[in-house]
Amino acid sequence: MASRTCQGGVTTPESNIFEKYLNRGTVFQDKSVLTSSYVPPILKHRDSQINDIANILSPLLNGEGASNVLLWGNTGTGKTVTAKYLGNQLKTILECEREGILINYIYVNCQTADTHYGVLYGISTHLYSKEEVDTGIAPPPTGWSLDRVHQALKKRLGDSKRVTVIILDEMDMFITKSGDDALYSIMKLNESDSPHGGKDIQSPPRVSIIGIANDISFVDLLDSRVKSRFSNEKVHFTPYITDNLQDILSQRAKLAFREGAIDDSVINLCASTEARVGGDARKAIEILRISGEIADRIGEKSINTDIVKKAYNAIERDYVTESIRALPAQSKHILMSVALNAEAGIERQTTGDVYETYQQLCRKTGLSPLSQRRVTDLISEMDTQGLVNARVRSFGRGGRTKEIALALPNITNVKNVLECDEFLSSMNGFKVKHQTTLV
DNA sequence: CCTCCACCGGAACGGGGGGAAA
DNA sequence: TTTCCCCCCGTTCCGGTGGAGG
Ligand SMILES: Nc1ncnc2c1ncn2[C@@H]1O[C@H](COP(=O)(O)OP(=O)(O)O)[C@@H](O)[C@H]1O
């Protein structure tokens, strides 16, 4: 652990216990540059994507509606940052060059706002002032009917001087889970609501959607009307290669770290490591941040490759323990069952195997067991979280079922984390009984 | 080629919680 | 207060289904 003596220009030898943290030097100059909300002034290596999107959005400059676009590619390939960057550019140029035209540039993350209502509400938060929220003119976070929120949005956006761009980040998971109702209702904002030419002073809004997704297979789930209007324009974000990442990282590092706190060898290590697994700039930047934090904690003045390796381990470990800890009790029981089976020598298990053990475990801990139907859903959820690997497979006459295995290397570790749960702490001495035969 | 296993996964439903509105 | 609305979590029901063995 840390040394007991104060060091480095500290004048009071015995004082507050936090003193040593306070006075310690730091490798950081501006840590905020390494957070995900930071948008750099120039984006390198995304020229072709930026051009494509700008081209699609260009009608907005004349106050005309533009097509919807779908940005897709692996995580950390710059989709979000590009969308935000273009928003800034659009706003600036409209302010300087086109007096009459105003733009709403609205960002909604569909992982956070993951319901139909949540997405509409997320849009609305960009459109109302504080007073309007306080006086109840703006939609509340919950309580109104969807229709009412929809009408309110339509009214807000229907201004002939105004164009609107809505960014829907992480929309693939959302659509897969919740269907395309929300997307459809956003597109309906563009429709005039008086079909018989009644006297509406309002013009229909001009709303363009920028969708962001990792995986575009969700497009097939869309209703054909939605699909044709939504997925005509697709822009692919390719993974970064080592050189790209080096550029991006050193651009950040220059701003984030003190002179001499980081050198090229470290940046090259991060760049090449990430380039090998998916060209993820977010992860690479995060590694830099964690490395810096570790360096500060252990009192190093600069980041070396050893520290980077520590950062890689820390990031992995924290992710796993955190996601296990955050699991609901039922999922913890299921995961424990998988771990127990694995420990008993059944690495690849069927749904039946897991459910059997799960029921026994529930009997022991006093949790009331869920139906098998529900359990398979929870297993699939843990599969997408990367805690478990589950894919359906057919064993011919032996049936068709998920084949499930723990996705984590260290079984004992998993069990230890799980045993912190209040239910599972009462499972001392539980033994799996029953063998299945499965090849 | 057909059967039949052991599930898969969609659909419909509802209790219950949280909130606004009449 | 009651009524309406949205959403989470879970149940029940049930029509599929890939492929080894007949
Ligand atoms: N070309 C780039 N130049 C500078 N920073 C980038 C670039 N591409 C990505 N980043 C940074 O990498 C991180 C992840 O990018 P992000 O746009 O969130 O990826 P995605 O949305 O594709 O998952 C962000 O912090 C972003 O600022």
Short mmCIF file of C-alpha atoms (C1' of nucleotides) and ligand atoms in Angstrom, two decimals:
data_model
loop_
_atom_site.label_atom_id
_atom_site.label_comp_id
_atom_site.label_asym_id
_atom_site.label_seq_id
_atom_site.Cartn_x
_atom_site.Cartn_y
_atom_site.Cartn_z
CA MET A 1 0.00 0.00 0.00
CA ALA A 2 0.98 3.62 0.14
CA SER A 3 3.95 4.73 2.16
CA ARG A 4 3.38 6.40 5.48
CA THR A 5 5.72 9.32 5.01
CA CYS A 6 4.64 12.34 3.10
CA GLN A 7 6.68 13.11 0.05
CA GLY A 8 7.31 15.71 -2.59
CA GLY A 9 7.33 19.18 -1.09
CA VAL A 10 4.85 18.58 1.67
CA THR A 11 5.43 20.96 4.52
CA THR A 12 3.32 19.47 7.29
CA PRO A 13 4.54 16.00 8.11
CA GLU A 14 1.62 14.84 10.28
CA SER A 15 -1.78 16.02 9.18
CA ASN A 16 -4.96 14.99 7.42
CA ILE A 17 -4.92 11.50 6.07
CA PHE A 18 -6.01 12.71 2.65
CA GLU A 19 -3.11 15.12 2.46
CA LYS A 20 -0.92 12.73 0.59
CA TYR A 21 -3.53 12.24 -2.10
CA LEU A 22 -4.07 15.95 -2.38
CA ASN A 23 -0.47 16.87 -2.70
CA ARG A 24 0.65 14.12 -4.91
CA GLY A 25 1.55 15.10 -8.41
CA THR A 26 -0.67 14.03 -11.22
CA VAL A 27 0.05 12.96 -14.75
CA PHE A 28 -3.10 14.69 -15.95
CA GLN A 29 -3.33 18.14 -17.33
CA ASP A 30 -6.95 18.03 -18.42
CA LYS A 31 -8.72 14.81 -17.71
CA SER A 32 -12.01 15.92 -19.27
CA VAL A 33 -10.48 15.43 -22.69
CA LEU A 34 -10.59 11.71 -22.03
CA THR A 35 -14.29 11.54 -21.22
CA SER A 36 -16.81 10.36 -23.78
CA SER A 37 -18.64 13.66 -23.93
CA TYR A 38 -15.59 15.45 -25.28
CA VAL A 39 -15.85 16.31 -28.95
CA PRO A 40 -12.48 17.10 -30.52
CA PRO A 41 -12.24 20.15 -32.79
CA ILE A 42 -11.07 18.05 -35.73
CA LEU A 43 -11.93 14.47 -36.53
CA LYS A 44 -9.27 12.60 -38.35
CA HIS A 45 -9.72 9.48 -40.45
CA ARG A 46 -13.45 9.88 -40.88
CA ASP A 47 -13.38 12.14 -43.91
CA SER A 48 -15.36 9.95 -46.22
CA GLN A 49 -18.08 9.30 -43.65
CA ILE A 50 -18.29 12.97 -42.79
CA ASN A 51 -18.61 13.87 -46.44
CA ASP A 52 -21.32 11.32 -47.07
CA ILE A 53 -23.38 12.46 -44.14
CA ALA A 54 -22.90 16.13 -44.86
CA ASN A 55 -24.07 15.50 -48.37
CA ILE A 56 -27.21 13.80 -47.14
CA LEU A 57 -27.94 16.53 -44.64
CA SER A 58 -27.13 19.44 -46.93
CA PRO A 59 -30.77 20.27 -47.83
CA LEU A 60 -31.13 21.45 -44.24
CA LEU A 61 -29.11 24.52 -45.17
CA ASN A 62 -32.02 25.69 -47.27
CA GLY A 63 -34.52 24.86 -44.62
CA GLU A 64 -35.62 21.75 -46.47
CA GLY A 65 -36.05 18.31 -45.03
CA ALA A 66 -33.23 15.82 -45.48
CA SER A 67 -33.22 12.04 -45.71
CA ASN A 68 -32.78 9.87 -42.69
CA VAL A 69 -29.39 8.22 -42.29
CA LEU A 70 -28.18 5.13 -40.55
CA LEU A 71 -24.64 5.15 -39.20
CA TRP A 72 -23.33 1.74 -38.41
CA GLY A 73 -20.15 -0.02 -37.35
CA ASN A 74 -18.38 -1.42 -34.32
CA THR A 75 -18.35 0.42 -31.03
CA GLY A 76 -15.72 3.08 -30.75
CA THR A 77 -15.48 3.77 -34.45
CA GLY A 78 -16.56 7.36 -34.02
CA LYS A 79 -20.26 7.25 -34.94
CA THR A 80 -21.49 9.26 -32.00
CA VAL A 81 -18.70 11.75 -32.08
CA THR A 82 -19.15 12.27 -35.81
CA ALA A 83 -22.86 12.88 -35.41
CA LYS A 84 -22.23 15.40 -32.67
CA TYR A 85 -19.44 17.04 -34.59
CA LEU A 86 -21.66 17.53 -37.62
CA GLY A 87 -24.30 19.01 -35.39
CA ASN A 88 -21.88 21.61 -34.16
CA GLN A 89 -20.79 22.39 -37.69
CA LEU A 90 -24.36 22.76 -38.89
CA LYS A 91 -25.30 25.06 -36.06
CA THR A 92 -22.30 27.24 -36.63
CA ILE A 93 -22.77 27.60 -40.32
CA LEU A 94 -26.48 28.30 -40.01
CA GLU A 95 -25.79 30.96 -37.42
CA CYS A 96 -23.19 32.68 -39.57
CA GLU A 97 -24.52 32.23 -43.06
CA ARG A 98 -28.23 31.65 -42.99
CA GLU A 99 -29.97 34.11 -40.73
CA GLY A 100 -33.47 32.80 -41.18
CA ILE A 101 -33.04 29.13 -40.47
CA LEU A 102 -32.95 27.57 -37.05
CA ILE A 103 -32.04 24.03 -36.21
CA ASN A 104 -32.92 21.67 -33.40
CA TYR A 105 -30.15 19.16 -33.11
CA ILE A 106 -31.32 16.58 -30.64
CA TYR A 107 -29.37 13.69 -29.21
CA VAL A 108 -31.13 10.77 -27.56
CA ASN A 109 -29.46 7.65 -26.31
CA CYS A 110 -31.84 4.74 -26.64
CA GLN A 111 -29.96 2.67 -24.10
CA THR A 112 -30.79 5.21 -21.42
CA ALA A 113 -34.20 6.18 -22.74
CA ASP A 114 -35.21 2.64 -23.60
CA THR A 115 -38.97 2.87 -23.92
CA HIS A 116 -41.31 4.49 -26.39
CA TYR A 117 -42.26 7.13 -23.88
CA GLY A 118 -38.67 7.55 -22.79
CA VAL A 119 -37.49 8.37 -26.29
CA LEU A 120 -40.21 10.94 -26.91
CA TYR A 121 -39.54 12.43 -23.53
CA GLY A 122 -35.83 12.52 -24.30
CA ILE A 123 -36.57 14.50 -27.42
CA SER A 124 -38.81 16.88 -25.55
CA THR A 125 -36.18 17.74 -22.97
CA HIS A 126 -34.26 19.58 -25.70
CA LEU A 127 -37.24 21.70 -26.62
CA TYR A 128 -38.56 23.22 -23.44
CA SER A 129 -37.23 25.84 -21.08
CA LYS A 130 -36.90 25.41 -17.35
CA GLU A 131 -40.04 27.45 -16.69
CA GLU A 132 -42.03 25.33 -19.06
CA VAL A 133 -40.89 22.24 -17.20
CA ASP A 134 -41.74 23.79 -13.85
CA THR A 135 -45.14 25.02 -14.94
CA GLY A 136 -46.14 21.69 -16.41
CA ILE A 137 -46.24 22.81 -20.02
CA ALA A 138 -43.47 20.42 -20.94
CA PRO A 139 -44.07 16.67 -20.89
CA PRO A 140 -43.13 15.09 -17.54
CA PRO A 141 -40.78 12.09 -17.32
CA THR A 142 -43.84 9.91 -16.91
CA GLY A 143 -47.57 10.33 -16.62
CA TRP A 144 -48.84 11.60 -19.95
CA SER A 145 -50.23 9.43 -22.68
CA LEU A 146 -47.98 8.79 -25.65
CA ASP A 147 -50.42 10.57 -27.88
CA ARG A 148 -50.30 13.69 -25.83
CA VAL A 149 -46.52 13.82 -25.87
CA HIS A 150 -46.57 13.21 -29.58
CA GLN A 151 -48.95 16.10 -30.17
CA ALA A 152 -46.87 18.37 -27.97
CA LEU A 153 -43.72 17.53 -29.93
CA LYS A 154 -45.42 18.06 -33.24
CA LYS A 155 -46.58 21.47 -32.17
CA ARG A 156 -43.13 22.42 -30.93
CA LEU A 157 -41.38 21.34 -34.08
CA GLY A 158 -43.83 22.72 -36.57
CA ASP A 159 -42.24 26.06 -37.25
CA SER A 160 -41.53 26.94 -40.84
CA LYS A 161 -38.17 28.46 -39.94
CA ARG A 162 -37.00 25.40 -38.14
CA VAL A 163 -35.48 22.11 -39.16
CA THR A 164 -34.88 19.26 -36.77
CA VAL A 165 -32.33 16.49 -36.60
CA ILE A 166 -32.83 13.72 -34.08
CA ILE A 167 -29.94 11.41 -33.32
CA LEU A 168 -31.00 8.04 -32.01
CA ASP A 169 -27.90 6.42 -30.57
CA GLU A 170 -27.73 2.69 -29.87
CA MET A 171 -30.99 2.16 -31.63
CA ASP A 172 -30.46 -1.43 -32.72
CA MET A 173 -30.88 -2.95 -29.28
CA PHE A 174 -33.81 -0.71 -28.60
CA ILE A 175 -35.70 -1.61 -31.75
CA THR A 176 -35.00 -5.29 -31.29
CA LYS A 177 -36.35 -5.18 -27.78
CA SER A 178 -39.21 -2.72 -28.07
CA GLY A 179 -40.26 -2.74 -31.70
CA ASP A 180 -40.46 0.13 -34.13
CA ASP A 181 -43.39 2.02 -32.63
CA ALA A 182 -41.20 4.81 -31.34
CA LEU A 183 -39.41 5.19 -34.65
CA TYR A 184 -42.70 5.20 -36.50
CA SER A 185 -44.13 7.84 -34.24
CA ILE A 186 -41.09 10.05 -34.75
CA MET A 187 -41.50 9.76 -38.49
CA LYS A 188 -45.17 10.61 -38.14
CA LEU A 189 -44.13 13.95 -36.71
CA ASN A 190 -43.55 14.97 -40.31
CA GLU A 191 -47.13 14.40 -41.33
CA SER A 192 -49.64 17.17 -41.44
CA ASP A 193 -52.48 16.36 -39.08
CA SER A 194 -55.41 17.92 -40.85
CA PRO A 195 -56.05 15.60 -43.79
CA HIS A 196 -58.97 17.59 -45.13
CA GLY A 197 -57.10 20.81 -45.38
CA GLY A 198 -58.47 22.35 -42.24
CA LYS A 199 -56.96 25.63 -41.27
CA ASP A 200 -53.70 24.79 -39.63
CA ILE A 201 -51.33 27.68 -39.32
CA GLN A 202 -48.57 25.27 -38.48
CA SER A 203 -46.55 23.65 -41.19
CA PRO A 204 -45.64 20.02 -40.68
CA PRO A 205 -42.27 19.66 -38.98
CA ARG A 206 -39.22 18.73 -40.96
CA VAL A 207 -37.52 16.07 -38.93
CA SER A 208 -34.56 13.99 -40.04
CA ILE A 209 -33.32 11.04 -38.10
CA ILE A 210 -29.72 9.99 -37.72
CA GLY A 211 -29.79 6.45 -36.41
CA ILE A 212 -26.72 4.91 -34.85
CA ALA A 213 -26.27 1.18 -34.52
CA ASN A 214 -23.67 -1.50 -34.14
CA ASP A 215 -25.59 -4.12 -36.00
CA ILE A 216 -27.95 -3.36 -38.85
CA SER A 217 -29.84 -6.63 -38.85
CA PHE A 218 -32.56 -4.90 -36.87
CA VAL A 219 -33.59 -3.17 -40.09
CA ASP A 220 -35.30 -6.36 -41.19
CA LEU A 221 -37.61 -6.14 -38.20
CA LEU A 222 -38.93 -2.78 -39.29
CA ASP A 223 -42.33 -2.35 -40.79
CA SER A 224 -41.91 -1.85 -44.52
CA ARG A 225 -43.17 1.74 -44.46
CA VAL A 226 -40.66 2.62 -41.79
CA LYS A 227 -37.94 0.64 -43.45
CA SER A 228 -38.10 2.31 -46.81
CA ARG A 229 -38.01 5.77 -45.35
CA PHE A 230 -35.36 4.95 -42.86
CA SER A 231 -32.67 2.72 -44.22
CA ASN A 232 -32.05 3.98 -47.71
CA GLU A 233 -28.96 5.85 -46.68
CA LYS A 234 -26.41 3.89 -44.75
CA VAL A 235 -22.94 5.01 -43.78
CA HIS A 236 -20.49 2.42 -42.60
CA PHE A 237 -17.88 3.21 -39.97
CA THR A 238 -14.94 0.91 -40.45
CA PRO A 239 -12.76 -0.13 -37.53
CA TYR A 240 -9.71 2.03 -37.01
CA ILE A 241 -6.35 0.58 -37.89
CA THR A 242 -3.25 1.04 -35.78
CA ASP A 243 -2.11 4.21 -37.53
CA ASN A 244 -5.52 5.84 -37.10
CA LEU A 245 -5.61 5.03 -33.44
CA GLN A 246 -2.10 6.35 -32.92
CA ASP A 247 -3.16 9.63 -34.43
CA ILE A 248 -6.33 9.87 -32.40
CA LEU A 249 -4.65 8.88 -29.18
CA SER A 250 -1.72 11.22 -29.46
CA GLN A 251 -4.04 14.08 -30.32
CA ARG A 252 -5.89 13.40 -27.08
CA ALA A 253 -2.84 12.65 -25.01
CA LYS A 254 -1.29 15.96 -25.88
CA LEU A 255 -4.19 17.76 -24.27
CA ALA A 256 -4.93 15.35 -21.47
CA PHE A 257 -1.51 14.68 -20.01
CA ARG A 258 1.35 16.76 -18.71
CA GLU A 259 4.48 17.16 -20.73
CA GLY A 260 6.50 13.98 -20.49
CA ALA A 261 3.86 11.98 -18.66
CA ILE A 262 3.27 9.72 -21.60
CA ASP A 263 5.38 8.75 -24.56
CA ASP A 264 4.90 7.22 -27.96
CA SER A 265 5.70 3.68 -26.96
CA VAL A 266 2.72 3.64 -24.63
CA ILE A 267 0.43 5.12 -27.23
CA ASN A 268 1.63 2.67 -29.81
CA LEU A 269 0.95 -0.20 -27.46
CA CYS A 270 -2.62 0.92 -26.88
CA ALA A 271 -3.19 1.60 -30.55
CA SER A 272 -1.92 -1.72 -31.79
CA THR A 273 -3.66 -3.69 -29.07
CA GLU A 274 -7.04 -2.17 -29.84
CA ALA A 275 -6.56 -2.30 -33.58
CA ARG A 276 -6.11 -6.02 -33.27
CA VAL A 277 -9.46 -6.61 -31.56
CA GLY A 278 -11.88 -4.25 -33.26
CA GLY A 279 -10.44 -0.80 -33.75
CA ASP A 280 -12.28 0.61 -30.78
CA ALA A 281 -11.16 4.15 -30.02
CA ARG A 282 -13.36 4.44 -26.97
CA LYS A 283 -11.68 1.53 -25.27
CA ALA A 284 -8.25 2.83 -26.24
CA ILE A 285 -9.00 6.24 -24.75
CA GLU A 286 -10.41 4.67 -21.65
CA ILE A 287 -7.23 2.67 -21.22
CA LEU A 288 -5.25 5.88 -21.33
CA ARG A 289 -7.47 7.37 -18.65
CA ILE A 290 -7.28 4.36 -16.34
CA SER A 291 -3.53 4.16 -16.87
CA GLY A 292 -3.22 7.75 -15.78
CA GLU A 293 -5.30 7.09 -12.70
CA ILE A 294 -3.18 4.11 -11.79
CA ALA A 295 -0.01 6.12 -12.28
CA ASP A 296 -1.34 8.80 -9.95
CA ARG A 297 -2.34 6.27 -7.35
CA ILE A 298 1.00 4.54 -7.21
CA GLY A 299 2.88 7.80 -7.45
CA GLU A 300 4.47 7.42 -10.86
CA LYS A 301 5.24 10.57 -12.75
CA SER A 302 4.68 8.97 -16.09
CA ILE A 303 2.80 6.12 -17.67
CA ASN A 304 4.81 3.10 -18.75
CA THR A 305 3.79 -0.07 -20.50
CA ASP A 306 3.54 -1.96 -17.22
CA ILE A 307 0.89 0.42 -16.05
CA VAL A 308 -1.01 -0.02 -19.29
CA LYS A 309 -1.07 -3.75 -18.71
CA LYS A 310 -2.42 -3.16 -15.24
CA ALA A 311 -5.08 -0.93 -16.73
CA TYR A 312 -6.17 -3.67 -19.10
CA ASN A 313 -6.56 -6.08 -16.23
CA ALA A 314 -8.40 -3.58 -14.08
CA ILE A 315 -10.87 -2.68 -16.78
CA GLU A 316 -11.73 -6.30 -17.43
CA ARG A 317 -12.03 -7.24 -13.76
CA ASP A 318 -14.17 -4.25 -12.87
CA TYR A 319 -16.48 -4.81 -15.76
CA VAL A 320 -17.09 -8.42 -14.82
CA THR A 321 -17.57 -7.96 -11.08
CA GLU A 322 -19.74 -4.93 -11.59
CA SER A 323 -22.05 -6.58 -14.04
CA ILE A 324 -22.39 -9.64 -11.83
CA ARG A 325 -23.08 -7.55 -8.78
CA ALA A 326 -25.73 -5.55 -10.59
CA LEU A 327 -27.62 -8.66 -11.65
CA PRO A 328 -31.07 -9.27 -10.12
CA ALA A 329 -31.33 -12.14 -7.63
CA GLN A 330 -32.90 -14.51 -10.13
CA SER A 331 -30.17 -14.04 -12.71
CA LYS A 332 -27.56 -14.50 -10.03
CA HIS A 333 -29.10 -17.84 -9.17
CA ILE A 334 -29.05 -18.87 -12.78
CA LEU A 335 -25.45 -17.80 -13.22
CA MET A 336 -24.55 -19.65 -10.06
CA SER A 337 -26.20 -22.76 -11.46
CA VAL A 338 -24.11 -22.52 -14.59
CA ALA A 339 -21.00 -22.09 -12.48
CA LEU A 340 -21.88 -25.06 -10.28
CA ASN A 341 -22.53 -27.29 -13.25
CA ALA A 342 -19.27 -26.20 -14.79
CA GLU A 343 -17.51 -27.01 -11.56
CA ALA A 344 -19.09 -30.43 -11.56
CA GLY A 345 -17.51 -31.04 -14.93
CA ILE A 346 -20.34 -30.10 -17.27
CA GLU A 347 -18.87 -27.22 -19.21
CA ARG A 348 -21.44 -27.11 -21.94
CA GLN A 349 -24.93 -27.34 -20.54
CA THR A 350 -28.41 -27.49 -21.95
CA THR A 351 -31.25 -25.30 -20.78
CA GLY A 352 -32.62 -28.34 -19.00
CA ASP A 353 -29.36 -28.85 -17.08
CA VAL A 354 -29.28 -25.29 -15.93
CA TYR A 355 -32.94 -25.21 -15.01
CA GLU A 356 -32.65 -28.41 -13.01
CA THR A 357 -29.74 -27.09 -10.94
CA TYR A 358 -31.43 -23.73 -10.64
CA GLN A 359 -34.53 -25.29 -9.10
CA GLN A 360 -32.47 -27.22 -6.59
CA LEU A 361 -30.56 -24.10 -5.72
CA CYS A 362 -33.73 -22.11 -5.22
CA ARG A 363 -35.06 -24.76 -2.88
CA LYS A 364 -31.92 -24.40 -0.84
CA THR A 365 -31.83 -20.62 -0.70
CA GLY A 366 -35.56 -20.04 -0.41
CA LEU A 367 -36.00 -18.05 -3.59
CA SER A 368 -39.15 -18.92 -5.49
CA PRO A 369 -38.15 -20.31 -8.87
CA LEU A 370 -39.25 -18.81 -12.16
CA SER A 371 -40.68 -20.70 -15.08
CA GLN A 372 -38.29 -22.20 -17.57
CA ARG A 373 -39.61 -19.84 -20.22
CA ARG A 374 -38.52 -16.88 -18.16
CA VAL A 375 -35.18 -18.46 -17.30
CA THR A 376 -34.24 -18.85 -20.95
CA ASP A 377 -34.86 -15.16 -21.45
CA LEU A 378 -32.60 -14.33 -18.54
CA ILE A 379 -29.94 -16.64 -19.93
CA SER A 380 -30.11 -14.83 -23.26
CA GLU A 381 -29.75 -11.55 -21.46
CA MET A 382 -26.59 -12.73 -19.73
CA ASP A 383 -25.34 -13.94 -23.08
CA THR A 384 -25.54 -10.44 -24.52
CA GLN A 385 -23.79 -9.15 -21.42
CA GLY A 386 -20.97 -11.56 -22.08
CA LEU A 387 -21.25 -13.43 -18.80
CA VAL A 388 -22.37 -16.59 -20.46
CA ASN A 389 -22.16 -18.05 -23.93
CA ALA A 390 -25.44 -19.41 -25.18
CA ARG A 391 -26.36 -20.47 -28.68
CA VAL A 392 -29.12 -22.74 -29.80
CA ARG A 393 -28.04 -26.00 -31.23
CA SER A 394 -29.76 -29.11 -32.36
CA PHE A 395 -28.84 -32.52 -31.03
CA GLY A 396 -31.00 -34.33 -33.53
CA ARG A 397 -33.14 -36.80 -31.67
CA GLY A 398 -31.74 -35.30 -28.51
CA GLY A 399 -33.72 -32.17 -29.14
CA ARG A 400 -33.00 -28.59 -29.93
CA THR A 401 -31.85 -26.36 -27.12
CA LYS A 402 -29.43 -23.71 -26.03
CA GLU A 403 -25.92 -24.82 -25.32
CA ILE A 404 -24.72 -22.80 -22.40
CA ALA A 405 -21.26 -22.25 -20.96
CA LEU A 406 -19.76 -19.81 -18.54
CA ALA A 407 -18.00 -17.08 -20.49
CA LEU A 408 -15.64 -16.28 -17.65
CA PRO A 409 -12.40 -18.12 -17.08
CA ASN A 410 -12.28 -18.18 -13.32
CA ILE A 411 -15.15 -20.17 -11.79
CA THR A 412 -14.10 -19.65 -8.17
CA ASN A 413 -13.94 -15.94 -8.70
CA VAL A 414 -17.42 -15.88 -10.17
CA LYS A 415 -18.75 -17.89 -7.23
CA ASN A 416 -17.11 -15.56 -4.75
CA VAL A 417 -18.69 -12.50 -6.27
CA LEU A 418 -22.06 -14.23 -6.44
CA GLU A 419 -21.91 -15.31 -2.82
CA CYS A 420 -22.02 -11.69 -1.75
CA ASP A 421 -25.68 -11.77 -2.64
CA GLU A 422 -27.97 -12.03 0.36
CA PHE A 423 -29.86 -15.05 -0.95
CA LEU A 424 -26.87 -16.87 -2.28
CA SER A 425 -24.86 -16.39 0.89
CA SER A 426 -27.15 -19.01 2.42
CA MET A 427 -26.18 -21.74 0.02
CA ASN A 428 -23.25 -23.09 2.02
CA GLY A 429 -22.47 -26.65 1.19
CA PHE A 430 -24.92 -26.88 -1.67
CA LYS A 431 -24.07 -29.76 -3.95
CA VAL A 432 -25.30 -30.40 -7.42
CA LYS A 433 -26.84 -33.79 -7.76
CA HIS A 434 -27.82 -35.21 -11.12
CA GLN A 435 -25.84 -36.05 -14.14
CA THR A 436 -26.78 -35.58 -17.71
CA THR A 437 -25.24 -37.25 -20.59
CA LEU A 438 -24.31 -34.89 -23.30
CA VAL A 439 -21.55 -34.97 -25.80
"C1'" DC B 1 -37.53 -39.20 -46.42
"C1'" DC B 2 -40.01 -38.97 -42.06
"C1'" DT B 3 -40.11 -38.76 -36.86
"C1'" DC B 4 -39.74 -36.93 -32.84
"C1'" DC B 5 -36.97 -34.91 -29.04
"C1'" DA B 6 -36.32 -30.85 -25.99
"C1'" DC B 7 -36.54 -27.15 -26.23
"C1'" DC B 8 -37.13 -22.12 -28.79
"C1'" DG B 9 -39.37 -17.85 -28.89
"C1'" DG B 10 -43.65 -15.13 -30.30
"C1'" DA B 11 -48.14 -13.59 -28.42
"C1'" DA B 12 -51.43 -12.46 -25.22
"C1'" DC B 13 -52.29 -11.35 -20.78
"C1'" DG B 14 -52.17 -9.25 -16.04
"C1'" DG B 15 -50.58 -7.80 -11.39
"C1'" DG B 16 -48.53 -3.99 -9.49
"C1'" DG B 17 -45.92 0.42 -9.24
"C1'" DG B 18 -45.48 5.17 -10.52
"C1'" DG B 19 -47.42 9.28 -12.13
"C1'" DA B 20 -50.92 12.89 -14.21
"C1'" DA B 21 -55.62 14.52 -14.75
"C1'" DA B 22 -60.58 15.04 -13.95
"C1'" DT C 1 -60.83 10.41 -4.88
"C1'" DT C 2 -61.11 7.70 -9.20
"C1'" DT C 3 -59.64 6.97 -13.80
"C1'" DC C 4 -56.28 6.72 -17.22
"C1'" DC C 5 -51.74 5.79 -18.91
"C1'" DC C 6 -47.03 3.58 -19.36
"C1'" DC C 7 -43.88 0.08 -18.15
"C1'" DC C 8 -41.58 -3.85 -15.70
"C1'" DC C 9 -41.63 -8.56 -14.72
"C1'" DG C 10 -43.51 -12.64 -15.06
"C1'" DT C 11 -46.99 -16.48 -16.53
"C1'" DT C 12 -49.47 -19.47 -19.75
"C1'" DC C 13 -50.25 -21.18 -24.15
"C1'" DC C 14 -48.55 -22.92 -28.32
"C1'" DG C 15 -46.95 -23.36 -33.10
"C1'" DG C 16 -42.34 -24.10 -34.69
"C1'" DT C 17 -37.66 -26.53 -35.65
"C1'" DG C 18 -32.49 -28.83 -36.87
"C1'" DG C 19 -30.94 -32.98 -37.38
"C1'" DA C 20 -29.79 -38.19 -35.50
"C1'" DG C 21 -31.92 -42.19 -35.88
"C1'" DG C 22 -35.24 -45.10 -37.90
N1 LIG D 1 -11.72 10.17 -35.57
C1 LIG D 1 -11.67 10.45 -34.25
N2 LIG D 1 -10.93 11.45 -33.78
C2 LIG D 1 -10.89 11.71 -32.46
N3 LIG D 1 -11.56 11.03 -31.53
C3 LIG D 1 -12.32 9.99 -31.92
C4 LIG D 1 -12.42 9.66 -33.31
N4 LIG D 1 -13.23 8.59 -33.41
C5 LIG D 1 -13.63 8.28 -32.17
N5 LIG D 1 -13.10 9.11 -31.26
C6 LIG D 1 -13.30 9.06 -29.83
O1 LIG D 1 -13.49 7.72 -29.44
C7 LIG D 1 -14.52 7.61 -28.48
C8 LIG D 1 -15.60 6.69 -28.98
O2 LIG D 1 -16.21 7.19 -30.12
P1 LIG D 1 -17.76 7.10 -30.36
O3 LIG D 1 -18.14 8.12 -31.36
O4 LIG D 1 -18.49 7.16 -29.06
O5 LIG D 1 -17.92 5.67 -30.98
P2 LIG D 1 -19.24 4.91 -31.37
O6 LIG D 1 -20.40 5.86 -31.23
O7 LIG D 1 -18.98 4.49 -32.77
O8 LIG D 1 -19.32 3.75 -30.44
C9 LIG D 1 -15.03 8.99 -28.21
O9 LIG D 1 -14.44 9.48 -27.05
C10 LIG D 1 -14.56 9.77 -29.42
O10 LIG D 1 -14.30 11.09 -29.04
#
